[in-house]
Each structure stands twice: as C-alpha cells, then as structure tokens.
mmCIF file of C-alpha atoms and ligand atoms in Angstrom:
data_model
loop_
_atom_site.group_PDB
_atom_site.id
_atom_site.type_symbol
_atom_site.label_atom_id
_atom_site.label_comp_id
_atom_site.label_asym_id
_atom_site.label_seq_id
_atom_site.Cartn_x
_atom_site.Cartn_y
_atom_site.Cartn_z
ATOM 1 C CA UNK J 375 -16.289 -4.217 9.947
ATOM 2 C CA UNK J 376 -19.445 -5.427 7.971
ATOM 3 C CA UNK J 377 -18.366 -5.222 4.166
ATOM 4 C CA UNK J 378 -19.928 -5.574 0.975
ATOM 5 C CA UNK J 379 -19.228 -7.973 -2.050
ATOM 6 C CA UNK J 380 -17.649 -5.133 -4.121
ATOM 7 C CA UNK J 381 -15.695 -4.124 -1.133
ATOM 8 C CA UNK J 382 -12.398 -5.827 -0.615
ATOM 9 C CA UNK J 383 -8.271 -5.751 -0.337
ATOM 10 C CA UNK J 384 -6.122 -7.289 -3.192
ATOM 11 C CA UNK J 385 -2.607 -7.055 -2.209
ATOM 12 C CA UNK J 386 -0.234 -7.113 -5.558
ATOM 13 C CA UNK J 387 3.373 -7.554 -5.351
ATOM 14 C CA UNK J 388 6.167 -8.682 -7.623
ATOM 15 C CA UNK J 389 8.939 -10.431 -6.098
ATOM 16 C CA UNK J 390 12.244 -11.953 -7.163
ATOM 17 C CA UNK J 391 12.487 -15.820 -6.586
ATOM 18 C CA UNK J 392 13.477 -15.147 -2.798
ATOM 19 C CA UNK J 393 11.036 -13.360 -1.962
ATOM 20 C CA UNK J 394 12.186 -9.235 -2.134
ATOM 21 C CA UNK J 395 10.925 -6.669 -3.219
ATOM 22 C CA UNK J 396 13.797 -4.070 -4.142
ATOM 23 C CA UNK J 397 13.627 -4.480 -8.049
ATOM 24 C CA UNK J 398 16.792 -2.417 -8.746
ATOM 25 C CA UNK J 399 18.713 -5.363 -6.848
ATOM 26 C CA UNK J 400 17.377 -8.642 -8.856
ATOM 27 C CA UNK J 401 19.883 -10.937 -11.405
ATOM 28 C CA UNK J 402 18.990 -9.774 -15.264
ATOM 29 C CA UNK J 403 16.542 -12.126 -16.830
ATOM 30 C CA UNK J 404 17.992 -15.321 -18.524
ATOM 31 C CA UNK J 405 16.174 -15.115 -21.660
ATOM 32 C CA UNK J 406 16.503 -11.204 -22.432
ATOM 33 C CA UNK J 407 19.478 -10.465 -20.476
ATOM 34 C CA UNK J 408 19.673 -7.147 -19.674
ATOM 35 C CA UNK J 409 16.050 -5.994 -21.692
ATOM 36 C CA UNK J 410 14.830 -5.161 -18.745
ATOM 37 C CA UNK J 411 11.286 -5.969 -16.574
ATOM 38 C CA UNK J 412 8.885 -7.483 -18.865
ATOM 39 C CA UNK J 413 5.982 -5.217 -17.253
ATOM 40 C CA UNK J 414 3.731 -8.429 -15.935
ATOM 41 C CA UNK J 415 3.039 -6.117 -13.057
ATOM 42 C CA UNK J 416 1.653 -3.092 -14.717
ATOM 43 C CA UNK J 417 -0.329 -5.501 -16.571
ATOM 44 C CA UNK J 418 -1.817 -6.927 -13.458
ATOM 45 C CA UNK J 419 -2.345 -3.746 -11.449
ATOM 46 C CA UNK J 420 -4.641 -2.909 -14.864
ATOM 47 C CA UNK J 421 -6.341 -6.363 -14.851
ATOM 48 C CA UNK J 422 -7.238 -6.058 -11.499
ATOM 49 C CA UNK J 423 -8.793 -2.629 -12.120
ATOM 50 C CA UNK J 424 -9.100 -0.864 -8.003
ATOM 51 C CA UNK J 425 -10.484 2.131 -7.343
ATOM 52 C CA UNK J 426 -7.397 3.368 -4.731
ATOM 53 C CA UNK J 427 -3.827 1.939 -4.315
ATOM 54 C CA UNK J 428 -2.771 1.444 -1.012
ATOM 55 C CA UNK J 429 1.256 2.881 -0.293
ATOM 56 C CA UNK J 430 3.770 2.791 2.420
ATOM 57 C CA UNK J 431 4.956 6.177 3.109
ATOM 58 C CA UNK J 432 8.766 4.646 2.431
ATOM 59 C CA UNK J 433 7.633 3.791 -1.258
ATOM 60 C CA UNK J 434 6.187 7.194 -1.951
ATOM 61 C CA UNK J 435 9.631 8.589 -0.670
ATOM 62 C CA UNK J 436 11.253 6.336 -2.588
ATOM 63 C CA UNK J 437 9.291 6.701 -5.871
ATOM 64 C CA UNK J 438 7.403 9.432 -6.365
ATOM 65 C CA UNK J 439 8.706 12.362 -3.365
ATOM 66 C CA UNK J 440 11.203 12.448 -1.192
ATOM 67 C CA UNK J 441 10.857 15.975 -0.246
ATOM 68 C CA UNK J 442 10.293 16.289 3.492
ATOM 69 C CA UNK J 443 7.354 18.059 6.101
ATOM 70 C CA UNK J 444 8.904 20.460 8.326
ATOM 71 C CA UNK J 445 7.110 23.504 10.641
ATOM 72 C CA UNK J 446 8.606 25.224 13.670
ATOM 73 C CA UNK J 447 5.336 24.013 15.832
ATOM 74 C CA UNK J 448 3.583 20.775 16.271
ATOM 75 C CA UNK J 449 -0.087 21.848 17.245
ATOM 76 C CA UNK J 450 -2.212 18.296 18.363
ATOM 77 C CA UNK J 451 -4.753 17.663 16.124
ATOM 78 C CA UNK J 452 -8.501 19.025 18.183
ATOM 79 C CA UNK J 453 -11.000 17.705 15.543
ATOM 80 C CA UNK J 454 -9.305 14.853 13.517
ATOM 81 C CA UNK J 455 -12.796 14.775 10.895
ATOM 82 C CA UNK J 456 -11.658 12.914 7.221
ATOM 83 C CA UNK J 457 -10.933 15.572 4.609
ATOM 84 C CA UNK J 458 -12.180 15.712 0.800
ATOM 85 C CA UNK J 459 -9.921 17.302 -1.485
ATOM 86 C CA UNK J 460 -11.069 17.919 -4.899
ATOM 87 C CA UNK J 461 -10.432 14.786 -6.806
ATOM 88 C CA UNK J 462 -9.233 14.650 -10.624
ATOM 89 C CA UNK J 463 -8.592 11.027 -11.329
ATOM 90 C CA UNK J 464 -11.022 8.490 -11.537
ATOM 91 C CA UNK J 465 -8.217 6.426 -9.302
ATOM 92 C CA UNK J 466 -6.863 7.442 -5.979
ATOM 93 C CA UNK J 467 -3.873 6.682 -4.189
ATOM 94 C CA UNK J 468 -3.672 6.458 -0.543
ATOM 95 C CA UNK J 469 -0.930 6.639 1.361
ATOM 96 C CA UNK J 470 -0.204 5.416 5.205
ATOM 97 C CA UNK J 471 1.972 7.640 6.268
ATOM 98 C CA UNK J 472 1.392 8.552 10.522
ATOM 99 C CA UNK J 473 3.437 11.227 11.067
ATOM 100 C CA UNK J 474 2.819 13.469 8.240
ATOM 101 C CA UNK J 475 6.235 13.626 6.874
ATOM 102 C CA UNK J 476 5.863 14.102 3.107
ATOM 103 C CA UNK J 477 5.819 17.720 1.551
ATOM 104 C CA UNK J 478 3.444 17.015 -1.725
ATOM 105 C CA UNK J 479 3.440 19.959 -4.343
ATOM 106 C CA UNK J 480 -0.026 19.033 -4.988
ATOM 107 C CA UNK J 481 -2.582 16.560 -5.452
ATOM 108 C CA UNK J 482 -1.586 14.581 -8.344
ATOM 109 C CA UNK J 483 0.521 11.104 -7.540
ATOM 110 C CA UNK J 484 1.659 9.479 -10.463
ATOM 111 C CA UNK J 485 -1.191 9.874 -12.321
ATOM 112 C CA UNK J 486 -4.092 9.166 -9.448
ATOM 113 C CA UNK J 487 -5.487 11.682 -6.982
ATOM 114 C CA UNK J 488 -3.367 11.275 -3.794
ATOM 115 C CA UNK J 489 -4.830 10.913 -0.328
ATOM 116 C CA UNK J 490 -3.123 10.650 2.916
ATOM 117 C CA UNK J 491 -3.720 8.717 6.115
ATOM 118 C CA UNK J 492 -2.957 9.705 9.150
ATOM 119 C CA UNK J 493 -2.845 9.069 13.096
ATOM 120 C CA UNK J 494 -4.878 11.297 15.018
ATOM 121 C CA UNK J 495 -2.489 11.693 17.880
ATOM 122 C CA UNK J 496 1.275 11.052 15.788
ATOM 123 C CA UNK J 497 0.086 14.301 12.684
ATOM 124 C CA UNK J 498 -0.147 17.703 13.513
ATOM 125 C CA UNK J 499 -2.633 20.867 12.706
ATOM 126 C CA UNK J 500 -0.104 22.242 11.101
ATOM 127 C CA UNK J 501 0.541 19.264 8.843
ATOM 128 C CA UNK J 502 -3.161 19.227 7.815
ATOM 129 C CA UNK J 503 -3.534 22.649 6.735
ATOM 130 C CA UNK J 504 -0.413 21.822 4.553
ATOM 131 C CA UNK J 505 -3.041 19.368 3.033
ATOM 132 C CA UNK J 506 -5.816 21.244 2.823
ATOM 133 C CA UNK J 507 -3.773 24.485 1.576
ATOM 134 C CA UNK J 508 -3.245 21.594 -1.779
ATOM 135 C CA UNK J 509 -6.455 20.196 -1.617
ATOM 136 C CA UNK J 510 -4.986 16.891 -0.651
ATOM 137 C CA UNK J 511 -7.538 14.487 0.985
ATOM 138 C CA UNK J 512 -6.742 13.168 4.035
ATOM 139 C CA UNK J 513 -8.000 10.513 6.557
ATOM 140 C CA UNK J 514 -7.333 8.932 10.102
ATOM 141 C CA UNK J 515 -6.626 5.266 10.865
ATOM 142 C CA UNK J 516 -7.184 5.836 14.664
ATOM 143 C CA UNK J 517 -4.291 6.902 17.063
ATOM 144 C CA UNK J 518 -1.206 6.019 16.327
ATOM 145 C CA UNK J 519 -2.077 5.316 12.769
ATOM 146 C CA UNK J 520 -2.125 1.701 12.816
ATOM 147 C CA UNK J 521 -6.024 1.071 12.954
ATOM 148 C CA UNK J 522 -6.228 -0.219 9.608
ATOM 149 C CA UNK J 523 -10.090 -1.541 9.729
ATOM 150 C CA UNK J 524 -10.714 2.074 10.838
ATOM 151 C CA UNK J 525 -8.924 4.073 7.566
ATOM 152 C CA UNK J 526 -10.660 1.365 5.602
ATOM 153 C CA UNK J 527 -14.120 1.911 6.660
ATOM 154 C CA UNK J 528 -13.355 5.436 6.046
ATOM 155 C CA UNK J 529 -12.430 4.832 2.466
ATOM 156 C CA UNK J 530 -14.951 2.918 2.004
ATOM 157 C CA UNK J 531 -17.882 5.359 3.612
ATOM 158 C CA UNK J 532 -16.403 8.772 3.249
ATOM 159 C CA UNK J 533 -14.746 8.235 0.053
ATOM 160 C CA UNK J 534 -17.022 5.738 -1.936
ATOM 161 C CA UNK J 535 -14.050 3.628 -2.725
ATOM 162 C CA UNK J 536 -14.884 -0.080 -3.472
ATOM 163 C CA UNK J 537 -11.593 -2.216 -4.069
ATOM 164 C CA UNK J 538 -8.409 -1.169 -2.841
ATOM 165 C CA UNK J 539 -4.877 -2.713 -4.287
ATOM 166 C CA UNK J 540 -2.804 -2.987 -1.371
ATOM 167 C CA UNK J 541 0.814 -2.325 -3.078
ATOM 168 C CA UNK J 542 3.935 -2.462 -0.879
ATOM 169 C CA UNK J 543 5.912 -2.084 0.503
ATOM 170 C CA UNK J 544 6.320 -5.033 3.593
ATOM 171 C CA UNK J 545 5.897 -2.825 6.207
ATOM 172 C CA UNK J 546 2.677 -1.855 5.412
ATOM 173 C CA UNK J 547 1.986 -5.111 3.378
ATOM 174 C CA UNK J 548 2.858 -6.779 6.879
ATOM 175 C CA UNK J 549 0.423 -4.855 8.882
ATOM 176 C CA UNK J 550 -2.263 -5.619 6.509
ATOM 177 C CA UNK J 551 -1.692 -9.617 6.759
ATOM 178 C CA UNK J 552 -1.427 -8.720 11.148
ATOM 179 C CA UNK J 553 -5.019 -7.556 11.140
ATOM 180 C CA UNK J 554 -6.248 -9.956 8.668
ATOM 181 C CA UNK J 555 -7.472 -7.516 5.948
ATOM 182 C CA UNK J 556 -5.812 -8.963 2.913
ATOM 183 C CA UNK J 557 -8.553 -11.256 0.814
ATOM 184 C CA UNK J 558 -6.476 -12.043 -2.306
ATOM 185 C CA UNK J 559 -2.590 -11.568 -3.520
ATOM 186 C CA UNK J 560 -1.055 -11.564 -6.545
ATOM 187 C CA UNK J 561 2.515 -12.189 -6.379
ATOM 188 C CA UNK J 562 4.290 -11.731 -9.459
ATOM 189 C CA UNK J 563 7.834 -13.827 -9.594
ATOM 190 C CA UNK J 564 10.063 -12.350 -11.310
ATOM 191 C CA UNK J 565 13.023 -14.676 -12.610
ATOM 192 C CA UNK J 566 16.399 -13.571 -10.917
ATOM 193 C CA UNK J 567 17.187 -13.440 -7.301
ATOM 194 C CA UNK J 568 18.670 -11.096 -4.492
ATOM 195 C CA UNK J 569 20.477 -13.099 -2.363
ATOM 196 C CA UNK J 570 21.235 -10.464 0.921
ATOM 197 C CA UNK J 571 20.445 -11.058 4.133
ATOM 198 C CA UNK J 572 18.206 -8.457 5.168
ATOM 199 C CA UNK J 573 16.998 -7.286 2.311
ATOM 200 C CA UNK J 574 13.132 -6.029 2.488
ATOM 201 C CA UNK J 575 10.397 -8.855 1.434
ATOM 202 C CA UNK J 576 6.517 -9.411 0.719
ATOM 203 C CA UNK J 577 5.383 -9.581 4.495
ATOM 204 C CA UNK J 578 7.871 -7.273 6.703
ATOM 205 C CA UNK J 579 5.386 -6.837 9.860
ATOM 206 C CA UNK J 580 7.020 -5.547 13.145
ATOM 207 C CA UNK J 581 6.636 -7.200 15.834
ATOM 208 C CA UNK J 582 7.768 -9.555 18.387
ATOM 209 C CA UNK J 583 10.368 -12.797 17.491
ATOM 210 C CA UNK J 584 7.258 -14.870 18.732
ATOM 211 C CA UNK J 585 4.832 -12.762 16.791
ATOM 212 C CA UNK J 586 3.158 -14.916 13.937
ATOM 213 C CA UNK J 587 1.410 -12.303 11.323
ATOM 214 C CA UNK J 588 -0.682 -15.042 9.393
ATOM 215 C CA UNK J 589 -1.684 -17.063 12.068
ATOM 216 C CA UNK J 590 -5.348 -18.054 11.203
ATOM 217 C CA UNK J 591 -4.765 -17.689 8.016
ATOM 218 C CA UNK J 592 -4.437 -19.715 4.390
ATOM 219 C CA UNK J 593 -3.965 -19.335 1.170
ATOM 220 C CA UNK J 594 -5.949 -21.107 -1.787
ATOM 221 C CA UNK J 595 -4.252 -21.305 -5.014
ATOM 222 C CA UNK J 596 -6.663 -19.532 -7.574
ATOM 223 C CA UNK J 597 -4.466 -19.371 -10.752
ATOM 224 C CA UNK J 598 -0.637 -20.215 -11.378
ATOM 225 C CA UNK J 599 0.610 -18.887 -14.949
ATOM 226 C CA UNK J 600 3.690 -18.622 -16.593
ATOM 227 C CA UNK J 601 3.153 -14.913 -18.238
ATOM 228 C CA UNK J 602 6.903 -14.113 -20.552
ATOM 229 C CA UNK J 603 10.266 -14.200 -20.006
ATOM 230 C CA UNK J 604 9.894 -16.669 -17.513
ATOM 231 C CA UNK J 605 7.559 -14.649 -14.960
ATOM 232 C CA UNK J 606 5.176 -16.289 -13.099
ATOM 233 C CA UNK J 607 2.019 -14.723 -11.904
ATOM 234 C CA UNK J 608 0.402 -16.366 -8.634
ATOM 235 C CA UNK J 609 -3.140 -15.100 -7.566
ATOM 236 C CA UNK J 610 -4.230 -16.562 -4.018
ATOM 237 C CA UNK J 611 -7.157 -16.732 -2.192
ATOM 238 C CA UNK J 612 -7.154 -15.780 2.130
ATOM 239 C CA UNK J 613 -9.021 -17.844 3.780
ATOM 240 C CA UNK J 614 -8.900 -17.176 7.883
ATOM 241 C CA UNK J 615 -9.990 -19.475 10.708
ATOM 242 C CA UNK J 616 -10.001 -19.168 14.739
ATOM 243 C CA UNK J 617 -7.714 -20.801 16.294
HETATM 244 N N1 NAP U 1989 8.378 -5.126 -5.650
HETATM 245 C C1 NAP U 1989 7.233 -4.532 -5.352
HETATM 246 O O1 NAP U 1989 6.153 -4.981 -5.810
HETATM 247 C C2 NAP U 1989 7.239 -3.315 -4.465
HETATM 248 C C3 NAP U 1989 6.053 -2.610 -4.233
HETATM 249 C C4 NAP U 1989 6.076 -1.522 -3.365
HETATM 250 C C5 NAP U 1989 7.261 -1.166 -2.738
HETATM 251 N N2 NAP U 1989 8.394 -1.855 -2.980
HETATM 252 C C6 NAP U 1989 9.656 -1.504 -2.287
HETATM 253 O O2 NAP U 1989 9.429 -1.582 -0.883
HETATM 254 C C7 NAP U 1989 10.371 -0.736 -0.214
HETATM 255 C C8 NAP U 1989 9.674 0.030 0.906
HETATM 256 O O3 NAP U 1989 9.031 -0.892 1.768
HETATM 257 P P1 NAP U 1989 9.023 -0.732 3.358
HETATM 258 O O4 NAP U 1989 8.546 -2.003 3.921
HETATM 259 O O5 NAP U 1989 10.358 -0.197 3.802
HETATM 260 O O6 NAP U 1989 8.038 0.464 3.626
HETATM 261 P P2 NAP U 1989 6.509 0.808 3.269
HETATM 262 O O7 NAP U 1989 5.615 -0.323 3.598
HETATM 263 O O8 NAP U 1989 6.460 1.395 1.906
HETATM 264 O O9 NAP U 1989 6.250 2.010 4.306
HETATM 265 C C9 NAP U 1989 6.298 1.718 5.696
HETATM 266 C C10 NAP U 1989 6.031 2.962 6.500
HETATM 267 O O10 NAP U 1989 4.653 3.328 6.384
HETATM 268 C C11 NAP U 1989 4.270 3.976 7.577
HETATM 269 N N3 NAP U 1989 3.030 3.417 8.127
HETATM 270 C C12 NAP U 1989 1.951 4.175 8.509
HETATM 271 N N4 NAP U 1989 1.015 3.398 9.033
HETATM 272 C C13 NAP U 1989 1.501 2.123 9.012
HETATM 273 C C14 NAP U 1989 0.973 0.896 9.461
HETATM 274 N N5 NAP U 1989 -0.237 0.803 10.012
HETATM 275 N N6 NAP U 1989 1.743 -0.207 9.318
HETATM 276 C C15 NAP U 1989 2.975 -0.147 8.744
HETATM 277 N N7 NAP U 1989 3.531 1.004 8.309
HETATM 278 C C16 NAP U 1989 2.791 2.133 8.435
HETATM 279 C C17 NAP U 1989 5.383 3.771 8.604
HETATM 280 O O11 NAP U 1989 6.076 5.024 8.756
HETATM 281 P P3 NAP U 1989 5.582 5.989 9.934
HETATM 282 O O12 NAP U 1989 5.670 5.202 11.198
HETATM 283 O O13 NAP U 1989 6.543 7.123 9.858
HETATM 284 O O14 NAP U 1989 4.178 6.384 9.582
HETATM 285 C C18 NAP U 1989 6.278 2.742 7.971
HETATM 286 O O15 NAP U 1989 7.627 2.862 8.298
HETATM 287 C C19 NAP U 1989 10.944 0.176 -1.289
HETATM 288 O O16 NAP U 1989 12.261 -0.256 -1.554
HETATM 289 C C20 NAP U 1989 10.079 -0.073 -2.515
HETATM 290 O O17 NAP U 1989 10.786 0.054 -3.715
HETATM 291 C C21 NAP U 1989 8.403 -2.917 -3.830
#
C-alpha cells in the first residue's frame, strides 16, 4: 500500500496501570477518590484531530448499540462495490464488524457519520440493503474481513479520509499491530489498576501461543507527560524492520 504523508494510523488507548482496557473495572483515583475520569482521553482524541475513528464491533455493542441484525435469509454478497451514504459529520466512524451483526437506527454514531466494514464472503445482501435502506456507508476489507490494508486503501481512495484514530478495543487493536498498520499510539495511563486474570488489554490479537503480533516492530518514545490526577499520557513512534 503506497501512502501519503497525511495518510496514516494513530492508535489511542487509555489503560489502567496493567494494561486493560475495561474502565468501569479500574481502582478510584488516589487524589480525587471517587471524582471520577479526569477526561485526558477526550482531550487527546481532540488533539489528535482524525478524520474517521476506527471501532471493534464489540465496543459499538458495548457503547453505543447493542441491538442485533437478524433476516430469515442469508443471500451471498454478488457485487461487494464500497457504498457512500450521505454523510453529515465532518468526522466518520468506522466500524469492523464482518458479519454484519449490528441493527443501526440510522447513520449518526455518537456524534460522527457511521460507516461499516465488512467481509465480502462472512455479510450478506440482505445485511447491505439494511445499510443502504439508512444510508449507512459501507466498505469491504477483503474476504473474511480481516484484510485490513484493503478497507484502508478504501478509506483512503473511496472515502477521502486522511488520518484514522484506531480506538479499541484489543481485538481489533491486535489485528492492526499483526499487519503492521499502526504508525503512532497514544496510551493514556490511567492511575488505578484491574488486577483479573483475563481481563481484555491494549493488544488482544488471536492467534497462535507461538504467534508474536509485533515482531519487526519498535516503539520510539516521542513524548512522556504527566497530564492531572496522576495520568500519564505516552505518545510512541512504530518503527518496523525485517527480520
Ligand atoms: N480503554 C479504552 O481506551 C477502550 C477503547 C475501546 C474499547 N474498550 C473496551 O474494549 C472492549 C472490547 O474490546 P474487544 O477486544 O473485545 O473487541 P473489539 O476490538 O471492540 O471488537 C472485536 C470484534 O471486531 C470484529 N472484527 C472485524 N474485523 C476484525 C479484524 N480484522 N480483526 C479483529 N476483529 C475484527 C470481530 O467480530 P466479528 O468476527 O464478528 O466481525 C471481533 O470479535 C470493551 O469492553 C470496551 O469497553 C476500551
């Protein structure tokens, strides 16, 4: 994928001092116990200023709608050709979601103009007219849904979107880091910890107990700050290298 200057993926992510990312599960903050999240991330997302966030389909369930995608027939997708909604927010969001498994109400996500992406060969007909019915945009990231370089080049050339904030959660995060998209990160630390085994992190790619997800990659410290409240804001730069 030949990309320009303007072109590239920030991944943002606040963590607790181990490392997950389930927020409603952290230790209150020492200094303004039980005030709350000092916002350092909201901040950030707005510093960094992207044209499209980039979601998980288990966030958006989580967060924004849970409602589900059901139709009596699965019809295989003939002509799987990207798909322009009309857009109302100068910022999209884009969600990775195979399948097709979320019922939107309409366009709108949380303020942005929401956009779906899709496997070719895992979504169905029926699932796209659902889209198009709501004038939700929709694209393909090859297949199964995992060709990431693909639904990237098609943000980039069908949608005229520039820089894209990769936001969580690790699954998606962790297929990202795989395929070696990711050129910066901002990892917010947030001041209390989680402590369970198991719980979700930063980086939760899928693969094999010998599988290595960074492998050829490192990270350059750009900037370490202490923000408020004891939150720390990280910003890294990915450097990658054959090995
Ligand atoms: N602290 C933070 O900054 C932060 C930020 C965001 C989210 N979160 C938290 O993260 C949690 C959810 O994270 P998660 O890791 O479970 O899920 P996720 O990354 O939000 O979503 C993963 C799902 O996306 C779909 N997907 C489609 N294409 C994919 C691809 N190429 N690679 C990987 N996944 C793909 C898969 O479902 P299909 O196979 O069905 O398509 C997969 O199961 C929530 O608790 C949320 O609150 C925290």
């Amino acid at each position: 994928m030949v990309t320009t200057p303007s072109q590239r993926v920030i991944c943002l992510m606040e963590s607790s001092v181990d490392g997950r990312i389930d927020e409603s599960r952290w230790s209150v903050l020492y200094s303004e116990k039980g005030e709350g999240d000092p916002d350092v991330y909201y901040e950030t997302q707005k510093k960094i200023r992207a044209d499209v966030f980039v979601l998980g389909v288990n966030t958006v369930k989580r967060h924004y709608c849970s409602d589900e995608f059901h139709s009596e027939t699965h019809t295989k997708v003939e002509n799987p050709e990207p798909f322009l909604g009309i857009r109302s927010h100068s910022k999209m969001t884009a969600v990775f979601d195979s399948k097709g498994s979320v019922a939107y109400k309409d366009n709108n996500l949380g303020n942005t103009t929401l956009m779906v992406i899709l496997g070719e060969d895992t979504c169905s007909q029926e699932y796209l007219d659902y889209l198009r019915e709501r004038e939700i945009s929709y694209t393909f990231a090859g297949k199964d849904g995992n060709d990431i370089r693909k639904a990237l080049n098609s943000l980039y050339s069908d949608f005229g979107l520039r820089k894209v904030l990769l936001s969580g959660g690790g699954k998606i995060n962790g297929s990202f880091l795989k395929q070696g998209l990711i050129d910066e990160l901002y990892l917010v630390i947030y001041p209390g910890v989680d402590g369970l085994t198991g719980v979700g992190s930063i980086f939760e790619y899928e693969g094999k107990p010998d599988d290595k997800p960074g492998k050829g990659q490192s990270l350059e410290l750009i900037s370490c700050e202490v923000v408020r409240a004891g939150v720390v804001r990280l910003r890294y730069k990915f450097h990658f290298y054959s090995c």
